[in-house]
Amino acid sequence: MAKSSADDEELRRACEAAIEGTKQKVVMSIRVAKSRGIWGKSAKLGRGQMAKPRVLAISTKAKGQRTKAFLRVLKYSTGGVLEPAKLYKLKHLSKVEVVTNDPSGCTFMLGFDNLRSQSVSPPQWTMRNVDDRNRLLMCILNICKDVLGRLPKVVGIDVVEMALWAKENTPTIPKQLGNQQDGPVEVAGAEGDMKVTVEKELVSQAEEEDMEALLGTYVMGIGEAEAFSERLKRELQALEAANVHAILENVPLMDEVLQGLESATNCVEDMDEWLGIFNVKLRHMREDIESIETRNNKLEMHSVNNKSLVEELDKLLERLCIPSEYAACLTGGSFDEARMLQNIEACEWLTNALRSLEVPSLDPCYADMRAVREKRAELDKLKSTFVRRASEFLRNYFASLVDFMISDKSYFSQRGQLKRPDHADLRYKCRTYARLLQHLKSLDKNCLGPLRKAYCSSLNLLLRREAREFANELRASTKASRNPTVWLEGSTGSSQNVNNADTSTVSEAYAKMLTIFIPLLVDESSFFAHFMCFEVPALVPPGGLANGKGGPNDNDDGNDDDLGILDIDDNDSKSGKSTAELEALNESLRDLLDGIQEDFYAVVDWAYKIDPLRCISMHGITERYISGQKADAAGFVRLLLDDLESRISMQFGRFVEEACHQIERNERNVRQVGVLSYIPRFATLATRMEQYIQGQSRDLVDQAYTKFVTIMFVTLDKIGQADPKYADILLLENYAAFQNSLYDLANVVPTLAKFYHQASEAYEQACTRFISTIIYYQFERLFQFARRIEDLMYTITPEEIPFQLGLSKMDLRKVVKSSLSGVDKAIATMYKKLQKNLTSEELLPSLWDKCKKEFLDKYDSFAQLVAKIYPSENIPSVKEMSELLASM
């Protein structure tokens, strides 16, 4: 029997090559003939319905844990190579029908439920024999059962017959190792790559029994061997004769067949030769086509590359091209205000052109091209030319603006007219060139240094002239009486009323100077920092505290620091400030404002000469302005205010030192009696100083109080030490006067309250010493006797004291008689002595009360000692003595 195409390994490899790349595995491949038919009807073969050779291949594809099955139809190309024609998914196979009109039973049709048009006649597949048909259909049914879990509808074939055929044609694989005697091993399943031997059982057991029964009923007469042998020989000869006769009859037919075969063989050989020639030509033609396609692809690639190269070169040429109008503007254009828009556009173009030739914007492969290097050098030359021309113009422009303003006297204060400096027009003209300065910075940062110095130098002349003229006219127009600087001199010739002149206009003039110029200087600093492109934050805090008050009218030009321009670089909007940039800004501000402080110093010195105490109010005004300056860029203005504060503090310190020297000169005078002159004068001075305090000048005044009072108390002690006899009287009278004159101020000024309490303690101590001196002067023997008793009580018992020398009862009687006889006269003498020594009559009542109280306390102690030591002795009682003092 001919070998089935299902076992053709070469056919399977060809099928696998045709579907290579689909990741599908061929399970079975078999050759078939394709024709068209209709369900349930036979197909008549004609010229239009000739059977076409095809190959059916069943393939599978594993996808995860699932397996997909396909039925592929492959056809032969012109070169005899298999190529895919159609693809069916077995999951859509719904019907298998064997065509009944085909007597051989080798034709069948496959029905799929996903075909677009069921009206189109499905193809009919015809196998070489029934075995090939059964092998293909069994393979399809097994895959549908195992993979898809269902079977399609089968029509025109008995399923049982198919099962019997499958059992009879189960392939066996002989063992290749060892146990060959065990016989073949049956393996059911699809065909593998190895050869199999198929054993068929010709008849079944039942058929064999039927045949034996049939043979048993037939009498062949083989009992006689010779007769049977002769019979067989005769039949054989008859058969041979019949065969020879048939052969002889068929010789002409065979000759015709042989001739036809020979001619067909010749045609086949000719055809084979022609096909070989055509194959060679086709191979050469194929090679030529491949060569042409290769060259064509290269040409297309060259064309695309050349087109891209031309586009890139056009872009590069566009970058390298310098517009004539920009070149003319950069090299020789005018800087007039009307031409500034063209200059700015030229600067922007130049900046962008330079950036476009740098590596971040330009492809690195172009960076080293000679044309790019030459164009970069040309742009650098344009940049340096433009920067030099613009810098020279701006330096001359700044100088001409300031010279024009200085030459016009109407810009400055004149006699009888104070004029507030107005720089609005100046800043407006400068703003015209603000964008130009920003572009100059982006082109060459080093060019800003000379421009900043030129601007500072020119504007410094204008600011100093304005400040000088304003300060001169301010001093000339302020009318104020000059107060003497001698406040605490010991001379009695000076009057107290000369210090009461009103000098408030002096401090008002100083405040006006600050109100006008401090906001102006802050605005100029702010405008300068923005105009000259310093990368610093806002210079004036929101709300405008530049004048220390924040009033709406304190700064008429509050928006002058806004240049009305946008920053070119993104970095200009950063809030972080560079230390180096701030240092450069402060250095430039020093050049801008340096020298203007001299005119402020002149106003301070002038105010000091008129009234030194006005330094207090000027110090408070300056402190308020200092607290209002918080912006970093106003650093020089803050330094100016600090210097002004130091100057005011120095002048006031001079006044305080001079006043201290006036106090110290009191001790070199003749003997001092009564209240010293600087005590009441200090009270007047303190009252005046409190009236002048403004803002944060309290510390300055408190320091002056401390110096004054300390020197006053030290000088008072020195004067008292010069005359010890009357020292206590001098001290108590002056400390009392200090307390009386400063009582009201001490209640509101903590520093003076501290010295008030110090004076009160010193007064009490001086009173105690003075009263004790007067009492002992009149009753010395009495209280000396009591002191001796008190001293002995530390060493002996009270009972032994009367037996001591000088302390007997007799001695007690003598002391009491000598001291207390005429005690009223002695007390009167004490009062007269107290009255004689005091110069302040208002102190006498309080001192006399203290004296009587002190005397009673001492006498009470004496009476208690006598009652304890000398219980039998009688002396005037304390009550009698108290009544006597009360009656006097």
PDB file of N, CA and C in Angstrom, residues 671-676 726 729-734 737 770 833-844 847:
ATOM      1  N   ARG A 671      32.816 128.271 102.252  1.00  0.00           N
ATOM      2  CA  ARG A 671      32.001 127.394 103.081  1.00  0.00           C
ATOM      3  C   ARG A 671      30.546 127.464 102.648  1.00  0.00           C
ATOM      4  N   GLN A 672      29.962 126.246 102.403  1.00  0.00           N
ATOM      5  CA  GLN A 672      28.592 126.148 101.928  1.00  0.00           C
ATOM      6  C   GLN A 672      27.641 126.069 103.109  1.00  0.00           C
ATOM      7  N   VAL A 673      26.583 126.839 103.045  1.00  0.00           N
ATOM      8  CA  VAL A 673      25.582 126.848 104.099  1.00  0.00           C
ATOM      9  C   VAL A 673      24.218 126.695 103.430  1.00  0.00           C
ATOM     10  N   GLY A 674      23.352 125.865 104.045  1.00  0.00           N
ATOM     11  CA  GLY A 674      22.002 125.707 103.537  1.00  0.00           C
ATOM     12  C   GLY A 674      21.954 124.816 102.293  1.00  0.00           C
ATOM     13  N   VAL A 675      20.864 124.971 101.532  1.00  0.00           N
ATOM     14  CA  VAL A 675      20.647 124.140 100.336  1.00  0.00           C
ATOM     15  C   VAL A 675      21.553 124.623  99.208  1.00  0.00           C
ATOM     16  N   LEU A 676      22.312 123.675  98.606  1.00  0.00           N
ATOM     17  CA  LEU A 676      23.196 124.019  97.496  1.00  0.00           C
ATOM     18  C   LEU A 676      22.371 124.386  96.269  1.00  0.00           C
ATOM     19  N   TYR A 726      29.347 121.012 110.826  1.00  0.00           N
ATOM     20  CA  TYR A 726      28.021 121.299 110.269  1.00  0.00           C
ATOM     21  C   TYR A 726      27.666 120.337 109.116  1.00  0.00           C
ATOM     22  N   ILE A 729      24.026 118.858 109.281  1.00  0.00           N
ATOM     23  CA  ILE A 729      23.009 119.865 108.971  1.00  0.00           C
ATOM     24  C   ILE A 729      22.950 120.103 107.458  1.00  0.00           C
ATOM     25  N   LEU A 730      24.154 120.193 106.828  1.00  0.00           N
ATOM     26  CA  LEU A 730      24.206 120.413 105.384  1.00  0.00           C
ATOM     27  C   LEU A 730      23.568 119.235 104.624  1.00  0.00           C
ATOM     28  N   LEU A 731      23.885 118.041 105.055  1.00  0.00           N
ATOM     29  CA  LEU A 731      23.365 116.854 104.355  1.00  0.00           C
ATOM     30  C   LEU A 731      21.858 116.755 104.478  1.00  0.00           C
ATOM     31  N   LEU A 732      21.343 116.901 105.728  1.00  0.00           N
ATOM     32  CA  LEU A 732      19.895 116.698 105.879  1.00  0.00           C
ATOM     33  C   LEU A 732      19.110 117.788 105.169  1.00  0.00           C
ATOM     34  N   GLU A 733      19.644 119.031 105.177  1.00  0.00           N
ATOM     35  CA  GLU A 733      18.915 120.092 104.482  1.00  0.00           C
ATOM     36  C   GLU A 733      18.902 119.850 102.965  1.00  0.00           C
ATOM     37  N   ASN A 734      20.021 119.430 102.375  1.00  0.00           N
ATOM     38  CA  ASN A 734      20.088 119.234 100.911  1.00  0.00           C
ATOM     39  C   ASN A 734      19.341 117.988 100.474  1.00  0.00           C
ATOM     40  N   ALA A 737      15.788 118.885 100.544  1.00  0.00           N
ATOM     41  CA  ALA A 737      15.452 119.723  99.389  1.00  0.00           C
ATOM     42  C   ALA A 737      15.370 118.876  98.111  1.00  0.00           C
ATOM     43  N   PHE A 770      22.537 114.176 113.778  1.00  0.00           N
ATOM     44  CA  PHE A 770      22.417 115.552 114.257  1.00  0.00           C
ATOM     45  C   PHE A 770      21.620 115.631 115.565  1.00  0.00           C
ATOM     46  N   LYS A 833      19.135 125.623 120.067  1.00  0.00           N
ATOM     47  CA  LYS A 833      20.311 125.207 119.321  1.00  0.00           C
ATOM     48  C   LYS A 833      19.911 124.601 117.955  1.00  0.00           C
ATOM     49  N   LEU A 834      18.825 123.826 117.980  1.00  0.00           N
ATOM     50  CA  LEU A 834      18.324 123.243 116.724  1.00  0.00           C
ATOM     51  C   LEU A 834      17.862 124.333 115.771  1.00  0.00           C
ATOM     52  N   GLN A 835      17.177 125.347 116.346  1.00  0.00           N
ATOM     53  CA  GLN A 835      16.676 126.436 115.519  1.00  0.00           C
ATOM     54  C   GLN A 835      17.811 127.284 114.965  1.00  0.00           C
ATOM     55  N   LYS A 836      18.851 127.435 115.752  1.00  0.00           N
ATOM     56  CA  LYS A 836      19.987 128.270 115.335  1.00  0.00           C
ATOM     57  C   LYS A 836      20.755 127.634 114.168  1.00  0.00           C
ATOM     58  N   ASN A 837      20.935 126.324 114.205  1.00  0.00           N
ATOM     59  CA  ASN A 837      21.767 125.667 113.180  1.00  0.00           C
ATOM     60  C   ASN A 837      21.035 125.461 111.855  1.00  0.00           C
ATOM     61  N   LEU A 838      19.716 125.381 111.877  1.00  0.00           N
ATOM     62  CA  LEU A 838      18.976 125.125 110.641  1.00  0.00           C
ATOM     63  C   LEU A 838      18.773 126.412 109.862  1.00  0.00           C
ATOM     64  N   THR A 839      18.952 126.318 108.486  1.00  0.00           N
ATOM     65  CA  THR A 839      18.659 127.467 107.610  1.00  0.00           C
ATOM     66  C   THR A 839      17.313 127.304 106.937  1.00  0.00           C
ATOM     67  N   SER A 840      16.781 126.102 106.959  1.00  0.00           N
ATOM     68  CA  SER A 840      15.476 125.843 106.349  1.00  0.00           C
ATOM     69  C   SER A 840      14.443 125.763 107.460  1.00  0.00           C
ATOM     70  N   GLU A 841      13.636 126.823 107.605  1.00  0.00           N
ATOM     71  CA  GLU A 841      12.657 126.892 108.665  1.00  0.00           C
ATOM     72  C   GLU A 841      11.612 125.776 108.560  1.00  0.00           C
ATOM     73  N   GLU A 842      11.335 125.322 107.298  1.00  0.00           N
ATOM     74  CA  GLU A 842      10.282 124.316 107.142  1.00  0.00           C
ATOM     75  C   GLU A 842      10.691 122.961 107.700  1.00  0.00           C
ATOM     76  N   LEU A 843      11.988 122.766 107.948  1.00  0.00           N
ATOM     77  CA  LEU A 843      12.454 121.499 108.500  1.00  0.00           C
ATOM     78  C   LEU A 843      12.386 121.458 110.028  1.00  0.00           C
ATOM     79  N   LEU A 844      12.264 122.640 110.685  1.00  0.00           N
ATOM     80  CA  LEU A 844      12.358 122.720 112.149  1.00  0.00           C
ATOM     81  C   LEU A 844      11.262 121.911 112.843  1.00  0.00           C
ATOM     82  N   LEU A 847      12.021 118.161 112.623  1.00  0.00           N
ATOM     83  CA  LEU A 847      13.239 117.806 113.345  1.00  0.00           C
ATOM     84  C   LEU A 847      13.018 117.870 114.858  1.00  0.00           C
TER      85      LEU A 847
END
